[in-house]
Every structure is written in C-alpha cells, then in structure tokens.
XYZ file of N, CA and C in Angstrom:
303
model
N 17.593 13.626 -19.112
C 17.313 11.426 -18.664
C 18.833 10.888 -19.622
N 19.668 10.125 -18.222
C 20.400 9.077 -18.876
C 20.824 8.107 -19.539
N 21.308 7.821 -20.654
C 20.765 6.458 -21.750
C 22.244 6.824 -21.583
N 22.036 4.826 -21.932
C 23.102 3.739 -22.611
C 23.687 4.048 -23.064
N 24.956 3.246 -23.749
C 25.651 4.068 -25.064
C 25.395 2.670 -26.507
N 25.008 1.935 -25.031
C 24.672 -0.307 -25.565
C 22.844 -0.513 -26.083
N 22.937 -0.009 -27.415
C 21.770 -0.111 -27.681
C 20.784 -2.282 -26.919
N 19.459 -2.033 -26.835
C 18.522 -2.928 -27.421
C 19.124 -4.211 -28.488
N 19.816 -3.790 -29.311
C 19.267 -5.121 -30.149
C 20.496 -6.218 -29.751
N 20.439 -6.047 -28.854
C 21.662 -7.420 -28.139
C 21.076 -8.316 -27.423
N 19.694 -7.462 -26.994
C 19.740 -8.273 -26.268
C 18.233 -9.415 -26.809
N 18.347 -10.719 -25.769
C 17.621 -11.898 -26.797
C 15.966 -11.611 -26.551
N 14.547 -11.465 -27.868
C 13.664 -11.297 -27.190
C 13.316 -11.460 -25.706
N 12.210 -10.381 -25.673
C 11.515 -10.722 -23.984
C 9.966 -10.027 -24.991
N 9.036 -10.979 -24.121
C 7.219 -10.958 -23.978
C 7.419 -8.704 -23.459
N 8.428 -8.684 -22.361
C 8.500 -7.694 -21.448
C 9.113 -6.434 -21.651
N 9.747 -6.470 -23.332
C 10.128 -5.388 -24.086
C 8.918 -4.893 -25.084
N 8.201 -3.334 -24.859
C 7.876 -3.433 -25.601
C 8.347 -1.751 -25.449
N 8.123 -1.321 -27.049
C 8.450 0.459 -27.559
C 9.583 0.600 -26.721
N 10.298 -0.229 -26.747
C 11.648 0.508 -26.454
C 12.222 0.910 -24.843
N 10.915 -0.282 -24.639
C 11.430 0.090 -22.498
C 10.905 -1.325 -21.849
N 11.051 -2.306 -21.042
C 10.674 -3.115 -20.249
C 9.778 -3.524 -19.551
N 8.782 -3.253 -19.862
C 7.387 -2.760 -18.994
C 7.118 -4.193 -17.720
N 6.793 -3.525 -16.393
C 6.661 -4.925 -15.742
C 5.562 -6.485 -16.225
N 5.030 -7.418 -15.661
C 5.101 -8.383 -16.474
C 3.768 -8.590 -15.275
N 2.815 -7.900 -14.029
C 2.804 -8.249 -13.563
C 1.662 -6.171 -13.293
N 0.368 -6.460 -13.660
C -0.245 -5.267 -13.646
C -0.127 -4.229 -11.751
N 0.860 -3.021 -11.719
C 0.371 -2.480 -10.744
C -0.640 -2.515 -9.528
N -0.990 -1.965 -8.656
C -2.031 -1.779 -7.478
C -2.945 -0.691 -8.208
N -4.512 -1.052 -8.290
C -5.060 -0.368 -8.861
C -6.669 0.147 -8.428
N -6.270 -0.128 -6.942
C -7.598 -1.316 -5.828
C -8.169 0.372 -5.429
N -7.410 1.684 -5.916
C -8.119 2.810 -5.123
C -7.667 3.134 -3.529
N -8.393 4.058 -3.218
C -7.523 4.966 -2.174
C -7.960 3.715 -0.361
N -9.011 3.664 -0.409
C -9.573 2.888 1.077
C -8.626 1.373 -0.077
N -8.914 0.547 -0.677
C -8.070 -0.538 -0.375
C -6.921 -0.282 0.416
N -6.208 0.957 -1.521
C -4.727 1.246 0.247
C -4.327 1.469 1.302
N -5.517 2.199 1.868
C -5.163 2.587 3.180
C -5.804 1.786 4.310
N -6.737 -0.265 3.700
C -6.808 -0.799 4.959
C -5.054 -2.190 4.735
N -4.678 -1.845 3.518
C -3.392 -2.051 3.181
C -2.862 -1.591 4.031
N -2.337 0.440 3.647
C -1.440 0.270 5.087
C -1.699 -0.374 6.110
N -2.906 0.039 6.534
C -3.598 0.018 7.915
C -2.302 -1.556 8.559
N -3.145 -2.252 7.498
C -2.922 -3.506 8.326
C -1.641 -4.152 8.582
N -0.866 -3.458 7.523
C 0.941 -3.686 7.285
C 1.288 -3.357 8.764
N 1.213 -2.334 9.180
C 0.839 -1.588 10.833
C 0.730 -2.128 11.989
N -0.496 -1.740 11.781
C -1.230 -2.717 12.782
C -0.902 -4.344 13.677
N -0.718 -5.079 12.018
C -0.725 -6.851 12.015
C 0.523 -7.606 12.450
N 1.123 -8.457 13.706
C 1.901 -8.689 13.785
C 2.710 -10.205 11.995
N 3.024 -9.634 11.890
C 3.139 -10.782 10.671
C 3.548 -12.513 10.883
N 3.233 -12.608 10.636
C 3.876 -14.708 10.815
C 5.768 -14.894 10.488
N 6.131 -14.434 9.921
C 6.863 -14.062 9.119
C 7.984 -13.576 10.302
N 7.153 -12.723 11.389
C 8.513 -11.387 11.923
C 8.913 -12.274 12.998
N 9.314 -13.311 13.640
C 9.923 -13.970 14.399
C 10.889 -15.403 13.031
N 12.116 -15.331 14.070
C 13.213 -16.395 12.917
C 12.428 -17.183 13.484
N 12.678 -18.639 12.370
C 12.549 -20.441 12.434
C 13.124 -20.756 12.461
N 14.381 -20.861 12.661
C 15.611 -20.718 13.740
C 17.048 -19.770 14.263
N 17.898 -20.431 14.720
C 18.605 -19.070 15.287
C 19.303 -19.127 14.268
N 19.901 -17.845 14.520
C 20.111 -16.249 13.714
C 21.162 -16.289 13.969
N 22.224 -16.354 12.861
C 23.864 -16.344 12.773
C 24.513 -15.289 13.935
N 25.213 -16.030 14.417
C 25.858 -14.691 15.110
C 27.639 -13.971 14.666
N 26.716 -13.045 14.732
C 28.423 -11.999 13.850
C 29.449 -11.585 14.826
N 29.976 -12.403 14.218
C 32.074 -12.103 14.734
C 33.068 -10.915 14.811
N 33.237 -10.424 15.392
C 33.980 -8.752 15.460
C 34.515 -9.037 15.013
N 35.416 -8.580 14.455
C 36.909 -8.517 13.611
C 37.858 -7.173 13.765
N 38.324 -7.790 13.942
C 39.535 -6.831 14.456
C 41.300 -6.810 13.432
N 42.216 -5.472 13.658
C 42.649 -5.837 12.411
C 43.795 -6.934 12.785
N 44.242 -7.423 13.979
C 44.903 -8.706 13.413
C 44.551 -10.514 12.753
N 43.555 -9.504 13.035
C 42.967 -11.487 12.387
C 42.612 -10.520 11.312
N 42.274 -9.943 10.344
C 42.354 -9.565 9.322
C 44.211 -9.309 9.255
N 44.874 -9.437 9.956
C 46.296 -8.843 8.888
C 46.872 -10.544 8.536
N 46.077 -11.944 10.196
C 46.425 -12.932 9.729
C 45.486 -13.755 8.530
N 45.137 -13.647 8.668
C 44.520 -14.563 7.177
C 45.302 -14.159 6.063
N 45.166 -15.361 5.392
C 45.650 -16.076 4.465
C 44.969 -14.960 3.296
N 45.693 -14.990 2.094
C 44.870 -14.365 0.350
C 44.256 -15.195 -0.334
N 43.884 -14.506 -0.624
C 42.704 -14.735 -1.024
C 41.007 -15.224 -0.023
N 41.244 -14.466 1.483
C 40.175 -14.220 2.380
C 38.307 -13.899 1.490
N 37.214 -13.290 2.254
C 37.182 -12.708 1.560
C 35.881 -12.282 2.768
N 35.572 -11.117 3.398
C 34.463 -11.143 4.221
C 33.484 -10.278 4.081
N 32.127 -10.865 4.088
C 30.998 -9.975 3.585
C 30.327 -8.922 4.242
N 30.411 -8.162 4.110
C 30.647 -6.459 5.745
C 28.833 -6.847 5.770
N 28.313 -6.735 4.908
C 26.592 -6.081 4.752
C 26.541 -6.088 4.118
N 24.757 -6.143 2.888
C 24.658 -6.180 1.959
C 24.666 -7.024 1.862
N 25.938 -5.637 0.168
C 26.436 -7.046 -0.819
C 27.986 -6.184 -1.001
N 28.422 -5.382 0.421
C 29.665 -5.252 0.665
C 30.562 -6.724 0.811
N 31.910 -6.466 0.020
C 32.324 -8.088 0.795
C 34.738 -6.452 0.253
N 35.018 -7.311 1.545
C 35.878 -6.988 2.177
C 36.856 -8.567 1.206
N 38.380 -7.931 0.613
C 39.096 -8.909 0.224
C 39.942 -8.653 0.564
N 41.272 -9.806 0.509
C 42.070 -10.494 0.743
C 43.420 -11.024 -0.867
N 43.929 -10.028 -0.973
C 44.656 -10.108 -2.167
C 45.600 -10.159 -2.707
N 46.439 -11.033 -2.853
C 47.738 -10.137 -2.932
C 48.921 -9.922 -1.638
N 48.011 -9.946 -0.402
C 48.230 -8.533 1.061
C 48.046 -7.818 0.635
N 47.496 -6.889 0.246
C 46.290 -6.100 0.075
C 44.580 -6.333 0.318
N 44.264 -4.917 1.130
C 43.040 -5.360 1.293
C 42.064 -4.783 -0.045
N 40.815 -5.265 -0.405
C 40.450 -4.107 -0.985
C 38.785 -4.330 -0.726
N 38.584 -3.253 -0.766
C 36.028 -3.008 -0.329
C 35.966 -1.928 -2.015
N 35.792 -2.945 -2.718
C 34.889 -3.261 -3.982
C 33.869 -1.418 -3.295
N 32.719 -0.468 -3.746
C 31.808 -0.183 -4.031
C 30.850 -0.762 -5.267
N 29.493 -1.920 -4.723
C 28.984 -2.131 -5.318
C 28.057 -1.124 -6.273
N 27.770 -0.394 -5.400
C 26.326 0.887 -6.262
C 27.468 1.969 -6.835
N 28.686 2.009 -6.316
C 29.202 2.731 -7.317
C 30.127 2.570 -8.553
N 30.811 1.896 -8.660
C 31.355 0.764 -9.673
C 30.871 1.413 -11.158
N 31.310 1.830 -11.663
C 30.879 1.255 -13.156
C 30.503 0.511 -14.505
C-alpha cells in the first residue's frame, strides 16, 4: 500500500476521520441482493426524467492550427473533462491532471 509522506496532523479535526482513516458520512448500501437487483433493473429499463436536456446544448466549435496560433497569449481552451490547453508566452501547454503529482 502506498502511503503519503505527509501526516494527518496538519488536517483540521474532522468527525469523519477515525482510526487514521476517513470514514464515509453516509452508510453504505445494505439492502440485500433482491433490493440491489430491483434497483439495477429500474436503472436499466426505466427512462430517467433527466435524460433529456432542459435547455439547448452548447455547440462545440472545431479548433484548427491557424486559430490556435493567432490566439493571444494567456488563452485557455477546455478540451474535455478536466483537460485544458493553454497558450502562455507563445508556447502551448497541455497539463495532465491525472498523472501530475
């Protein structure tokens, strides 16, 4: 198991931190197989009322090299979930939030 070199001593007191671990505030599901199977069946077969957007979806604009190169410094483009492309001092930066340490 990997452990952080930092201790928990610097954290403010939390009611969810017990026995050197953080605990879930809400209890885990304990409904049994039948209730779990019924929930899964509803999830797979019933249409959620939120499955259709309430307002228009934002149109994604295509990017091309010319528009990137002519963009001013300090420009930022959101490429997806948590990935951004930045133009800083004439150079492009694509940080990786998953593997950054």
